[in-house]
CSV table of C-alpha atoms and ligand atoms in Angstrom, one decimal:
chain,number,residue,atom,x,y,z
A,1,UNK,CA,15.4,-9.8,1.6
A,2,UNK,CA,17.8,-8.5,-1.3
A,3,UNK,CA,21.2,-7.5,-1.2
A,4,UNK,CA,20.6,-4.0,-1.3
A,5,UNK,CA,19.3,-3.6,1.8
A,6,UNK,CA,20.3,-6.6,4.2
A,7,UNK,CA,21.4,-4.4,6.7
A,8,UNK,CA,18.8,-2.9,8.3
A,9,UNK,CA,20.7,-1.6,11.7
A,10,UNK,CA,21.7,1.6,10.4
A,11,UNK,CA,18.1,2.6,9.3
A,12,UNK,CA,17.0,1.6,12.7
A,13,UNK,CA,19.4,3.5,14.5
A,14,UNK,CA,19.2,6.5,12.3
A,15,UNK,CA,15.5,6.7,12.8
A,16,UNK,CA,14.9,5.4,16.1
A,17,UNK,CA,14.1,8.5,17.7
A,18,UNK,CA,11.7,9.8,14.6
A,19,UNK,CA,7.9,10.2,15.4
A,20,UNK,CA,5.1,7.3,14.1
A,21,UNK,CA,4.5,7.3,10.5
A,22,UNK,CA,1.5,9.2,9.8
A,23,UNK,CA,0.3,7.2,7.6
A,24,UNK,CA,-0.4,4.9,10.9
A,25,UNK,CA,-1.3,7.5,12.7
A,26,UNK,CA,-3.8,7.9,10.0
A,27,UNK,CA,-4.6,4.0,9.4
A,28,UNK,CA,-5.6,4.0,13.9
A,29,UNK,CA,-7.8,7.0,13.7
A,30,UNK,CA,-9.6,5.7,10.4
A,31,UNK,CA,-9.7,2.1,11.3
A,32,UNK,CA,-12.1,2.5,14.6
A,33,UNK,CA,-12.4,0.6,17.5
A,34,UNK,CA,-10.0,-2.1,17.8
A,35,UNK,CA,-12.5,-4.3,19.8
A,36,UNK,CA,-9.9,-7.1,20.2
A,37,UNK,CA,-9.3,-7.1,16.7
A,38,UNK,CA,-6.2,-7.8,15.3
A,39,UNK,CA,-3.5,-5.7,12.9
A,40,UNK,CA,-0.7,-6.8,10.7
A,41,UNK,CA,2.7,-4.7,10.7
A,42,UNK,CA,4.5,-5.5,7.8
A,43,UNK,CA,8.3,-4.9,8.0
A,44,UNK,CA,8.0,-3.5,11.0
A,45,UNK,CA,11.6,-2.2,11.4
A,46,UNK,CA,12.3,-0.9,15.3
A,47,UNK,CA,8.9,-1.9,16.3
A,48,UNK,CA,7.9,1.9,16.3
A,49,UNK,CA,4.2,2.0,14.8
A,50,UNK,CA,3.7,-2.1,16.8
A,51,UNK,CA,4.1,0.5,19.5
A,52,UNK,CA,1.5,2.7,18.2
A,53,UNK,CA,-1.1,0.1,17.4
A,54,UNK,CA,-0.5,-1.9,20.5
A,55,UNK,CA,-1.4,1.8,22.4
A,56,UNK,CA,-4.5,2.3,20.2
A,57,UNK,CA,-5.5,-1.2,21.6
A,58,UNK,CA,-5.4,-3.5,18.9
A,59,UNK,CA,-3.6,-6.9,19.0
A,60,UNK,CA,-0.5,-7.1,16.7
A,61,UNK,CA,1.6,-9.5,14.8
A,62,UNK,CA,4.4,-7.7,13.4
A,63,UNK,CA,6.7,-9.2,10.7
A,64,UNK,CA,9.8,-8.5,9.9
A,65,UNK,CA,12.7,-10.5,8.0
A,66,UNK,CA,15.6,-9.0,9.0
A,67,UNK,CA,17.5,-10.3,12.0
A,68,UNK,CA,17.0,-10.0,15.5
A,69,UNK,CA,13.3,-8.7,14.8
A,70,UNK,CA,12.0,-10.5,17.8
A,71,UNK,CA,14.5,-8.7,20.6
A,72,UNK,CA,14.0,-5.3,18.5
A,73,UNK,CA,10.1,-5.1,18.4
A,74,UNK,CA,9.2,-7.0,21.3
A,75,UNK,CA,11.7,-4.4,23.0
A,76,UNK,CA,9.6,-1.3,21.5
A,77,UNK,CA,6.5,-2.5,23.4
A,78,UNK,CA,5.7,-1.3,27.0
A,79,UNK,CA,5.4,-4.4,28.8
A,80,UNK,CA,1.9,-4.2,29.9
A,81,UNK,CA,1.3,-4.1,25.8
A,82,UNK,CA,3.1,-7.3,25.3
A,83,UNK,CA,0.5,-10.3,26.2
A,84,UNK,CA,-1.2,-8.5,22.7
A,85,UNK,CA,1.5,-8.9,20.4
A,86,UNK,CA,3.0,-12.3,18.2
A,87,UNK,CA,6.6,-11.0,16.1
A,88,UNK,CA,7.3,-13.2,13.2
A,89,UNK,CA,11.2,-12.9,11.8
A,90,UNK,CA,9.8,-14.1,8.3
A,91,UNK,CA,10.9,-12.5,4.9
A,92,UNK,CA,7.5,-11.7,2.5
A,93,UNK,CA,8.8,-14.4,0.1
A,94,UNK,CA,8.3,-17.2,2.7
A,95,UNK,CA,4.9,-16.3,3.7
A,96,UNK,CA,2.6,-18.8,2.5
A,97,UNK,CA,-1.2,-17.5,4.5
A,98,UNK,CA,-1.4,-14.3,6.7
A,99,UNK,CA,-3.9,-14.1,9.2
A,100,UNK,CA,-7.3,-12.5,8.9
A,101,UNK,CA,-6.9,-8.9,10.3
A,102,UNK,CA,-9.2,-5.7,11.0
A,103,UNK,CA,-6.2,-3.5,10.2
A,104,UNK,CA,-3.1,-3.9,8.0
A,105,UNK,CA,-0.6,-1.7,8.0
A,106,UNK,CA,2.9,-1.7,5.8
A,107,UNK,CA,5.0,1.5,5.9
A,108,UNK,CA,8.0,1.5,3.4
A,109,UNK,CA,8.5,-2.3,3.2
A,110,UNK,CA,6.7,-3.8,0.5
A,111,UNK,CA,8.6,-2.3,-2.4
A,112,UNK,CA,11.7,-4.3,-0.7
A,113,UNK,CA,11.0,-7.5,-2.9
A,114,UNK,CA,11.1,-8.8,-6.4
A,115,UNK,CA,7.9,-7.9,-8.8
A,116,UNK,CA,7.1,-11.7,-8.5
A,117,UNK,CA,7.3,-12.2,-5.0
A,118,UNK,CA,5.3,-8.9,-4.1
A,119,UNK,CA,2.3,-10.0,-6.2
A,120,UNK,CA,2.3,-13.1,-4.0
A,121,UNK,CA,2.5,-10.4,-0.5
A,122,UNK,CA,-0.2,-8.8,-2.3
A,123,UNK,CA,-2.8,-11.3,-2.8
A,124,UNK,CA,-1.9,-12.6,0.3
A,125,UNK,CA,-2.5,-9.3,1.9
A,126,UNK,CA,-5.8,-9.2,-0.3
A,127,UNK,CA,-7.0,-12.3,1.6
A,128,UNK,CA,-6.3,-11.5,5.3
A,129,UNK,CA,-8.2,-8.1,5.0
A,130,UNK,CA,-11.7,-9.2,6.8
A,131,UNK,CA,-14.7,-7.1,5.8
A,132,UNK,CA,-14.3,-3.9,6.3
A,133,UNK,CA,-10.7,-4.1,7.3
A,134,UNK,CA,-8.3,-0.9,6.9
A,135,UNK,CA,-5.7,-1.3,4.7
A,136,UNK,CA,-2.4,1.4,4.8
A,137,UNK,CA,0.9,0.5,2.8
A,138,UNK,CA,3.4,2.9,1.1
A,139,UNK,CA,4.5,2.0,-2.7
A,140,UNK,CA,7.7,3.4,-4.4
A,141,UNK,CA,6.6,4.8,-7.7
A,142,UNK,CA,8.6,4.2,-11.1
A,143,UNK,CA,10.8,7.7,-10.2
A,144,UNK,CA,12.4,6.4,-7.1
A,145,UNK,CA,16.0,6.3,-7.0
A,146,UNK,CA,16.1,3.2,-5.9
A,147,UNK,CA,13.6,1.7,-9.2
A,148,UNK,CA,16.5,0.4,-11.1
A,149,UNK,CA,16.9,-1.7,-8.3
A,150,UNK,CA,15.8,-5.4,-9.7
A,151,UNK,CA,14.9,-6.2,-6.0
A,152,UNK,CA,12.9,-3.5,-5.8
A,153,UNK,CA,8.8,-3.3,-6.8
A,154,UNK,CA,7.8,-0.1,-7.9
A,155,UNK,CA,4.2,0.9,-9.1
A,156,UNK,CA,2.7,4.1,-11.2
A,157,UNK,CA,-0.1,5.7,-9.3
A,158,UNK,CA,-2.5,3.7,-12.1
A,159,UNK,CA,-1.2,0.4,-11.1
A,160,UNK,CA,-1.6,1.1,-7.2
A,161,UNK,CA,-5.0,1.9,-8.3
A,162,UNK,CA,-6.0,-1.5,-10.1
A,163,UNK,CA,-4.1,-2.9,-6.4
A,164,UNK,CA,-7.3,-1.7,-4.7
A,165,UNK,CA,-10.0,-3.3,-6.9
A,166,UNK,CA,-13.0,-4.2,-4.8
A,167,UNK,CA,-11.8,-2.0,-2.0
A,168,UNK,CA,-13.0,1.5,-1.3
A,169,UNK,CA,-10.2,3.7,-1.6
A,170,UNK,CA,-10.0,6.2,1.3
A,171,UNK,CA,-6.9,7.9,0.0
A,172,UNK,CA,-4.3,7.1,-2.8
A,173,UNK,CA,-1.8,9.5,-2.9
A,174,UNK,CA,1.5,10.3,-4.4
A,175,UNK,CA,4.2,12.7,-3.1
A,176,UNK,CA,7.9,13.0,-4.9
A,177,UNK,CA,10.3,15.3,-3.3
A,178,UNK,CA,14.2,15.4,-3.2
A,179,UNK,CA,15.3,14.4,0.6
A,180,UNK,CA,17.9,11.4,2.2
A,181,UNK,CA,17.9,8.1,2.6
A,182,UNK,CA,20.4,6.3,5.3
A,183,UNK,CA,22.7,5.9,2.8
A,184,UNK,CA,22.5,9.8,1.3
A,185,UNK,CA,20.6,12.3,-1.4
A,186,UNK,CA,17.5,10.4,-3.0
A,187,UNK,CA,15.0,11.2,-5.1
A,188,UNK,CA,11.8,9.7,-3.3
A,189,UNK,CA,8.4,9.1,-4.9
A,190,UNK,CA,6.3,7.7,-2.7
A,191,UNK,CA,2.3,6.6,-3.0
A,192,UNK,CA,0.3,6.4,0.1
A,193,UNK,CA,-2.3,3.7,-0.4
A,194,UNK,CA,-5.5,3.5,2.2
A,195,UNK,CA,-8.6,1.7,1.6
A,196,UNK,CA,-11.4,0.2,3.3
A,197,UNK,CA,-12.6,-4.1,2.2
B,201,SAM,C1,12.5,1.1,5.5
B,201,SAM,S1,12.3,-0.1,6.8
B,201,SAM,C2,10.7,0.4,7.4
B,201,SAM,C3,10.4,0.0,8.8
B,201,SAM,C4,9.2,0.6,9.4
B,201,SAM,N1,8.0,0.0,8.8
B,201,SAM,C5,9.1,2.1,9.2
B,201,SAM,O1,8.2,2.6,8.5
B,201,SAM,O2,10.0,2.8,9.6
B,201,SAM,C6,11.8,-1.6,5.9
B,201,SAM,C7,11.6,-2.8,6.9
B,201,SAM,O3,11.1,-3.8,6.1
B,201,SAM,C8,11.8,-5.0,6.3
B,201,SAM,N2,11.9,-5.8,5.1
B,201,SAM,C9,12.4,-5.3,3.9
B,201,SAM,N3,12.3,-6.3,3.0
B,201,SAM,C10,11.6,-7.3,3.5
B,201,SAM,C11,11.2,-8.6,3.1
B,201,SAM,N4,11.4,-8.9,1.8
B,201,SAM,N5,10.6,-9.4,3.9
B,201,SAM,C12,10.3,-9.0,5.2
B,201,SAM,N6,10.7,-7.8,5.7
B,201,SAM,C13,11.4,-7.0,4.9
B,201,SAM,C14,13.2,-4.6,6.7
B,201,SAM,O4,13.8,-5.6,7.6
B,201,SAM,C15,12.9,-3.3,7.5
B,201,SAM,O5,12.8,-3.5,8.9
């Protein structure tokens, strides 16, 4: 985690009653039938899209580094969900192996870490995906307001592109618009990455 953006409560609170991501939304309905397979939730905040990919069936380990992640996520399932879900209060730096997954799913987390230690998340990510595993991450591109941040990865739509070598790409898109953050007025430029191993 970076100093930045240790304290996570306020986001949570701030967007606790917000729909799921559609990019999840998006990875479910593109990934299949679940068929007791299992997805990754990356920084998985509240627990929201767990929720949402516990519903659509699948098994789910969601990890998230910032405190209290257990009691949070584990909260945001229904309890007749919960027997198919594993929370791991891990930061991306200390991940050393990720488990092989049908599905993984990262929705604005990944750009929360140094350059060096997201290449690491990355080919760690890289690894887990079994074949024909859906992959769905956002990336902050370079006009971010938050870029100048040292803590912060950001990537140009051609470097997001070179991410998914080997993988077909099922959409790579990048959307910039003026808009809010928790802590007020941002410029965001976002890239939606989704792509099949
Ligand atoms: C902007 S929130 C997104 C939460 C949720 N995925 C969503 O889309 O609303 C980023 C989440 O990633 C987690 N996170 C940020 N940096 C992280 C890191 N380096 N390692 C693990 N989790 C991290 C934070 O704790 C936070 O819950």
């Amino acid at each position: 985690m970076n100093d930045m953006f240790d304290d996570w409560e306020p986001f949570y609170a701030a967007t606790s009653g917000n729909p799921v991501r559609a990019l999840c939304l998006e990875a479910i309905r593109t990934a299949g039938d679940p068929r007791g397979r299992l997805a990754l939730d990356l920084g998985a905040g509240a627990g929201r899209e767990t929720a949402a990919l516990l519903a659509a069936g699948w098994h789910v380990i969601a990890l998230d580094g910032a405190p209290g992640a257990h009691l949070r996520i584990e909260a945001s399932a229904p309890p007749e969900d919960r027997a198919r879900l594993t929370v791991t209060e891990q930061s991306f730096g200390s991940l050393d192996r990720l488990p092989r997954a049908g599905l993984v799913y990262a929705g604005y987390a990944l750009p929360f870490q140094r350059p060096d230690t997201f290449a690491r998340t990355w080919s760690l990510i890289r690894a887990a995906l079994e074949p024909g595993a859906l992959l769905a991450v956002n990336l902050f591109g370079p006009r971010d307001t938050w870029a100048a941040d040292p803590a912060i990865t950001t990537h140009t739509l051609a470097e997001a592109r070179a991410l998914l070598d080997g993988l077909e790409i099922v959409a790579l898109r990048e959307e910039e618009r003026e808009g809010h953050a928790v802590g007020g007025p941002k410029h965001w430029h976002v890239l939606d990455l989704v792509a099949r191993a």
